[in-house]
Amino acid sequence: MHQPPGFSDPNFPNHVCQLKKSLYGLRQAPRAWFDKLFQALKSLGFTQSSSDASLFVLKVPVLVIVLVYVDDILVSGPDLSVCNLFIKKLSSLFPVKDLGPLHIYMQKLPFNLPYIYADETGNCIGANDYIATFETKSSIFKSHSKQEYAE
């Protein structure tokens, strides 16, 4: 490695420059974006779900739920004006393109889900093994649950 042209320091000819922020196209860019968004949501009072890292919840004064997928953000809550206020606050921190209300968020699944039974301790059991365990070519994943309350 060498110093880029125009930025070489004659006092330190063997030193190189360290990139202090991730740029688009680098492997660290999605993580850097998520960390920046995480800090912004945390400063606005949101807490991250312990069972899903992409889910953020604000419980007071009114419930606001934020779901993050790469660079898309889904905002939901019982009061539309509070959701719009959050979007306005977020747009003061980041460039935001509001695509309006979500019309379809879950399409019909290509299979029928079995019945799931849960007891008061949060233990779940499925009517068949599809939800409890499913296999792929490389590994086996087992489902797990974490009890959380939304007030």
Coordinates of N, CA and C in Angstrom, one line a residue:
M1 N 0.8 -1.2 0.0 CA 0.0 0.0 0.0 C 0.9 1.2 0.0
H2 N 0.3 2.3 -0.5 CA 1.0 3.6 -0.6 C 0.0 4.7 -0.4
Q3 N 0.5 5.9 -0.1 CA -0.3 7.0 0.0 C -0.9 7.4 -1.3
P4 N -2.1 7.9 -1.4 CA -2.7 8.3 -2.7 C -2.0 9.6 -3.2
P5 N -1.9 9.8 -4.5 CA -1.3 11.0 -5.0 C -2.0 12.2 -4.5
G6 N -1.2 13.2 -4.2 CA -1.7 14.5 -3.7 C -1.9 14.5 -2.2
F7 N -1.9 13.3 -1.5 CA -2.1 13.2 -0.1 C -0.8 12.7 0.6
S8 N 0.3 12.6 -0.1 CA 1.5 12.0 0.5 C 2.1 13.0 1.5
D9 N 2.6 12.5 2.6 CA 3.2 13.4 3.6 C 4.7 13.1 3.5
P10 N 5.6 14.1 3.2 CA 7.0 13.9 3.1 C 7.6 13.5 4.4
N11 N 7.0 13.9 5.5 CA 7.6 13.5 6.8 C 7.4 12.1 7.2
F12 N 6.3 11.5 6.6 CA 6.0 10.1 6.9 C 5.7 9.4 5.6
P13 N 6.7 9.1 4.8 CA 6.5 8.5 3.4 C 6.0 7.1 3.5
N14 N 6.2 6.4 4.6 CA 5.7 5.0 4.6 C 4.4 4.8 5.3
H15 N 3.7 5.9 5.7 CA 2.4 5.8 6.3 C 1.3 5.8 5.2
V16 N 0.2 5.1 5.6 CA -0.9 5.1 4.7 C -2.1 5.7 5.4
C17 N -3.2 6.0 4.6 CA -4.4 6.7 5.2 C -5.3 5.6 5.6
Q18 N -6.0 5.8 6.8 CA -7.0 4.9 7.2 C -8.4 5.5 6.9
L19 N -9.3 4.7 6.3 CA -10.6 5.1 6.0 C -11.4 5.0 7.3
K20 N -12.1 6.2 7.6 CA -12.8 6.2 8.9 C -14.2 6.0 8.8
K21 N -14.8 5.8 7.6 CA -16.2 5.5 7.5 C -16.4 4.6 6.3
S22 N -17.4 3.8 6.4 CA -17.7 2.8 5.3 C -18.4 3.5 4.2
L23 N -18.1 3.1 3.0 CA -18.7 3.7 1.8 C -19.5 2.6 1.1
Y24 N -20.5 3.0 0.3 CA -21.3 2.1 -0.5 C -20.3 1.2 -1.3
G25 N -20.6 -0.1 -1.4 CA -19.8 -1.0 -2.1 C -18.9 -1.8 -1.3
L26 N -18.6 -1.3 -0.1 CA -17.7 -2.1 0.8 C -18.6 -3.1 1.6
R27 N -17.9 -4.1 2.0 CA -18.6 -5.1 2.8 C -19.2 -4.6 4.1
Q28 N -18.5 -3.6 4.7 CA -18.9 -3.1 6.0 C -20.1 -2.1 5.9
A29 N -20.4 -1.7 4.7 CA -21.4 -0.6 4.5 C -22.8 -0.9 5.1
P30 N -23.4 -2.1 4.9 CA -24.7 -2.3 5.6 C -24.6 -2.3 7.1
R31 N -23.5 -2.8 7.7 CA -23.4 -2.8 9.1 C -23.2 -1.4 9.6
A32 N -22.4 -0.6 8.9 CA -22.2 0.8 9.3 C -23.6 1.6 9.2
W33 N -24.4 1.3 8.2 CA -25.7 2.0 8.1 C -26.6 1.6 9.2
F34 N -26.6 0.3 9.5 CA -27.5 -0.2 10.6 C -27.0 0.4 11.9
D35 N -25.7 0.5 12.2 CA -25.2 1.0 13.4 C -25.7 2.5 13.6
K36 N -25.6 3.2 12.5 CA -26.0 4.7 12.5 C -27.5 4.8 12.7
L37 N -28.3 3.9 12.1 CA -29.7 4.0 12.3 C -30.1 3.5 13.7
F38 N -29.4 2.5 14.2 CA -29.6 2.1 15.6 C -29.4 3.2 16.6
Q39 N -28.3 3.9 16.4 CA -28.0 5.1 17.3 C -29.1 6.1 17.2
A40 N -29.6 6.4 16.0 CA -30.6 7.4 15.8 C -31.9 7.0 16.5
L41 N -32.3 5.7 16.3 CA -33.5 5.2 16.9 C -33.4 5.2 18.4
K42 N -32.2 4.8 18.9 CA -32.0 4.8 20.4 C -32.1 6.2 20.9
S43 N -31.6 7.2 20.2 CA -31.7 8.6 20.7 C -33.1 9.1 20.7
L44 N -34.0 8.5 19.9 CA -35.4 8.9 19.8 C -36.2 8.1 20.8
G45 N -35.6 7.2 21.6 CA -36.3 6.5 22.7 C -36.7 5.1 22.3
F46 N -36.3 4.6 21.2 CA -36.7 3.2 20.8 C -35.8 2.2 21.5
T47 N -36.4 1.0 21.7 CA -35.6 -0.1 22.2 C -35.6 -1.2 21.2
Q48 N -34.5 -1.9 21.1 CA -34.4 -3.0 20.1 C -35.0 -4.3 20.7
S49 N -35.7 -5.0 19.9 CA -36.3 -6.3 20.4 C -35.1 -7.3 20.7
S50 N -35.3 -8.1 21.7 CA -34.3 -9.1 22.0 C -34.4 -10.3 21.2
S51 N -35.5 -10.5 20.5 CA -35.7 -11.7 19.7 C -35.5 -11.4 18.2
D52 N -35.6 -10.1 17.8 CA -35.4 -9.8 16.4 C -34.7 -8.4 16.3
A53 N -33.4 -8.5 15.8 CA -32.6 -7.3 15.8 C -33.1 -6.2 14.9
S54 N -34.0 -6.5 14.0 CA -34.5 -5.5 13.1 C -35.8 -4.9 13.5
L55 N -36.2 -5.2 14.7 CA -37.5 -4.7 15.3 C -37.2 -3.7 16.4
F56 N -37.8 -2.5 16.3 CA -37.6 -1.5 17.3 C -39.0 -1.0 17.8
V57 N -39.1 -0.8 19.1 CA -40.4 -0.4 19.7 C -40.2 0.8 20.6
L58 N -41.2 1.7 20.4 CA -41.3 2.9 21.3 C -42.6 2.7 22.0
K59 N -42.6 2.7 23.3 CA -43.9 2.4 24.0 C -44.6 3.6 24.6
V60 N -43.8 4.7 24.8 CA -44.4 5.9 25.4 C -44.1 7.1 24.5
P61 N -45.0 8.0 24.3 CA -46.3 8.1 24.8 C -47.3 7.2 24.1
V62 N -47.1 6.9 22.8 CA -48.0 6.0 22.1 C -47.1 4.9 21.4
L63 N -47.6 3.7 21.3 CA -46.8 2.6 20.7 C -46.5 2.9 19.2
V64 N -45.2 2.8 18.9 CA -44.7 3.0 17.5 C -43.7 1.8 17.3
I65 N -44.0 1.0 16.2 CA -43.2 -0.1 15.9 C -42.4 0.2 14.6
V66 N -41.1 -0.1 14.6 CA -40.3 0.2 13.4 C -39.6 -1.2 13.0
L67 N -39.8 -1.6 11.8 CA -39.1 -2.8 11.3 C -38.2 -2.4 10.2
V68 N -36.9 -2.8 10.3 CA -35.9 -2.5 9.3 C -35.5 -3.6 8.5
Y69 N -35.4 -3.5 7.2 CA -34.9 -4.5 6.3 C -34.0 -3.8 5.3
V70 N -32.7 -4.0 5.5 CA -31.6 -3.4 4.7 C -31.8 -1.9 4.8
D71 N -32.3 -1.2 3.8 CA -32.5 0.3 3.9 C -33.9 0.7 3.8
D72 N -34.8 -0.3 4.0 CA -36.2 0.0 4.0 C -36.7 -0.1 5.4
I73 N -37.6 0.9 5.8 CA -38.1 1.0 7.1 C -39.6 1.0 7.1
L74 N -40.2 0.1 7.8 CA -41.7 0.0 8.0 C -42.1 0.6 9.3
V75 N -42.9 1.6 9.3 CA -43.4 2.2 10.6 C -44.8 1.9 10.8
S76 N -45.2 1.4 12.0 CA -46.5 1.0 12.3 C -46.9 1.5 13.7
G77 N -48.2 1.6 13.9 CA -48.7 2.0 15.2 C -50.1 2.3 15.2
P78 N -50.8 2.4 16.3 CA -52.2 2.7 16.3 C -52.6 4.1 16.0
D79 N -51.7 5.0 16.1 CA -52.0 6.4 15.8 C -51.1 6.9 14.6
L80 N -51.8 7.2 13.5 CA -51.1 7.6 12.3 C -50.3 8.9 12.4
S81 N -50.9 9.8 13.2 CA -50.2 11.1 13.4 C -48.9 11.0 14.1
V82 N -48.8 10.0 15.1 CA -47.5 9.8 15.8 C -46.5 9.1 14.9
C83 N -47.0 8.2 14.0 CA -46.1 7.6 13.0 C -45.6 8.7 12.0
N84 N -46.4 9.6 11.6 CA -46.0 10.7 10.7 C -45.0 11.6 11.4
L85 N -45.2 11.8 12.7 CA -44.3 12.6 13.5 C -42.9 12.0 13.6
F86 N -42.9 10.6 13.8 CA -41.6 9.9 13.8 C -40.9 10.0 12.4
I87 N -41.7 9.8 11.3 CA -41.1 9.9 10.0 C -40.5 11.3 9.8
K88 N -41.2 12.3 10.3 CA -40.6 13.7 10.2 C -39.3 13.9 11.0
K89 N -39.3 13.3 12.2 CA -38.0 13.4 13.0 C -36.9 12.6 12.3
L90 N -37.3 11.4 11.7 CA -36.3 10.6 11.0 C -35.7 11.3 9.8
S91 N -36.6 12.1 9.1 CA -36.2 12.8 7.9 C -35.3 14.0 8.2
S92 N -35.3 14.4 9.5 CA -34.4 15.5 9.8 C -33.0 14.9 10.1
L93 N -32.9 13.6 10.3 CA -31.6 12.9 10.5 C -31.0 12.3 9.2
F94 N -31.9 11.8 8.4 CA -31.5 11.0 7.2 C -32.4 11.5 6.0
P95 N -31.9 11.4 4.8 CA -32.8 11.6 3.6 C -33.9 10.5 3.6
V96 N -35.1 10.8 3.6 CA -36.2 9.8 3.7 C -37.1 10.0 2.5
K97 N -37.5 8.9 1.9 CA -38.5 8.9 0.8 C -39.7 8.2 1.3
D98 N -40.8 8.9 1.7 CA -42.0 8.3 2.2 C -42.8 7.7 1.1
L99 N -43.0 6.4 1.0 CA -43.7 5.8 0.0 C -45.2 5.7 0.3
G100 N -45.7 6.3 1.4 CA -47.1 6.2 1.8 C -47.4 4.9 2.6
P101 N -48.7 4.7 2.8 CA -49.1 3.6 3.6 C -48.8 2.3 2.8
L102 N -48.6 1.2 3.6 CA -48.3 -0.1 3.1 C -49.7 -0.7 2.7
H103 N -49.8 -1.3 1.5 CA -51.0 -1.9 1.1 C -51.0 -3.4 1.3
I104 N -49.9 -4.0 0.9 CA -49.8 -5.5 1.1 C -48.5 -5.8 1.8
Y105 N -48.6 -6.5 2.9 CA -47.4 -6.8 3.7 C -47.2 -8.3 3.8
M106 N -48.2 -9.1 3.5 CA -48.0 -10.5 3.6 C -48.9 -11.2 2.5
Q107 N -48.3 -11.9 1.6 CA -49.0 -12.5 0.6 C -49.5 -13.9 1.1
K108 N -50.4 -14.5 0.4 CA -50.8 -15.9 0.8 C -49.6 -16.8 0.7
L109 N -49.4 -17.5 1.8 CA -48.3 -18.5 1.8 C -48.6 -19.7 1.0
P110 N -47.6 -20.3 0.3 CA -47.8 -21.5 -0.5 C -48.1 -22.8 0.2
F111 N -48.3 -22.7 1.5 CA -48.6 -23.9 2.3 C -49.5 -23.5 3.5
N112 N -50.2 -24.4 4.1 CA -51.1 -24.2 5.2 C -50.3 -24.3 6.5
L113 N -50.4 -23.3 7.3 CA -49.7 -23.3 8.6 C -50.4 -24.2 9.6
P114 N -49.7 -25.1 10.3 CA -50.4 -25.9 11.3 C -50.8 -25.1 12.5
Y115 N -51.7 -25.7 13.3 CA -52.0 -25.1 14.6 C -50.9 -25.0 15.5
I116 N -50.7 -24.0 16.2 CA -49.7 -23.8 17.2 C -50.3 -23.6 18.6
Y117 N -49.9 -24.4 19.5 CA -50.4 -24.3 20.9 C -49.3 -23.7 21.8
A118 N -49.7 -22.7 22.6 CA -48.7 -22.1 23.6 C -49.3 -22.1 25.0
D119 N -48.5 -22.4 26.0 CA -49.0 -22.3 27.3 C -48.6 -21.0 28.0
E120 N -48.9 -20.8 29.2 CA -48.7 -19.5 29.9 C -47.2 -19.2 30.1
T121 N -46.3 -20.2 30.0 CA -44.9 -19.9 30.2 C -44.2 -19.6 28.9
G122 N -44.9 -19.6 27.8 CA -44.4 -19.2 26.5 C -43.8 -20.4 25.7
N123 N -44.0 -21.6 26.2 CA -43.6 -22.8 25.4 C -44.6 -23.1 24.3
C124 N -44.1 -23.3 23.1 CA -44.9 -23.6 22.0 C -44.7 -25.0 21.4
I125 N -45.8 -25.5 20.9 CA -45.6 -26.8 20.2 C -46.5 -26.7 18.9
G126 N -46.0 -27.2 17.8 CA -46.7 -27.2 16.6 C -47.5 -28.5 16.3
A127 N -48.5 -28.5 15.5 CA -49.3 -29.7 15.2 C -48.5 -30.6 14.4
N128 N -47.5 -30.1 13.6 CA -46.6 -31.0 12.9 C -45.2 -30.4 13.0
D129 N -44.2 -31.1 12.5 CA -42.8 -30.7 12.7 C -42.4 -29.6 11.8
Y130 N -43.2 -29.0 10.9 CA -42.7 -28.0 10.0 C -42.2 -26.8 10.8
I131 N -43.0 -26.3 11.8 CA -42.5 -25.1 12.5 C -41.4 -25.5 13.5
A132 N -41.5 -26.6 14.1 CA -40.6 -27.0 15.2 C -39.2 -27.2 14.6
T133 N -39.1 -27.9 13.4 CA -37.8 -28.1 12.8 C -38.0 -28.2 11.3
F134 N -37.1 -27.5 10.6 CA -37.1 -27.7 9.2 C -35.6 -27.8 8.7
E135 N -35.4 -28.6 7.6 CA -34.1 -28.9 7.2 C -33.8 -28.2 5.9
T136 N -32.5 -27.8 5.7 CA -32.0 -27.4 4.4 C -30.9 -28.3 4.0
K137 N -30.3 -28.0 2.9 CA -29.2 -28.9 2.4 C -28.0 -28.9 3.3
S138 N -27.8 -27.7 4.0 CA -26.6 -27.6 4.7 C -26.7 -27.7 6.2
S139 N -27.9 -27.5 6.8 CA -28.0 -27.5 8.2 C -29.4 -27.7 8.7
I140 N -29.6 -27.9 10.0 CA -30.9 -28.0 10.6 C -31.1 -26.8 11.5
F141 N -32.3 -26.1 11.4 CA -32.6 -25.0 12.2 C -33.7 -25.4 13.1
K142 N -33.6 -25.1 14.4 CA -34.7 -25.3 15.3 C -35.4 -24.0 15.7
S143 N -36.7 -24.0 15.8 CA -37.3 -22.7 16.2 C -37.2 -22.5 17.6
H144 N -37.3 -21.2 18.0 CA -37.2 -20.8 19.4 C -38.1 -19.6 19.6
S145 N -38.5 -19.4 20.8 CA -39.4 -18.2 21.0 C -38.9 -17.4 22.2
K146 N -39.2 -16.1 22.2 CA -38.8 -15.3 23.3 C -40.0 -14.5 23.6
Q147 N -40.5 -14.5 24.9 CA -41.7 -13.9 25.3 C -41.4 -12.4 25.5
E148 N -42.2 -11.5 24.8 CA -42.1 -10.1 24.9 C -43.5 -9.5 25.1
Y149 N -43.5 -8.4 25.7 CA -44.8 -7.8 25.9 C -44.8 -6.4 25.2
A150 N -45.9 -6.1 24.6 CA -46.1 -4.8 24.0 C -47.3 -4.2 24.8
E151 N -47.0 -3.0 25.4 CA -48.1 -2.4 26.2 C -48.8 -1.4 25.4

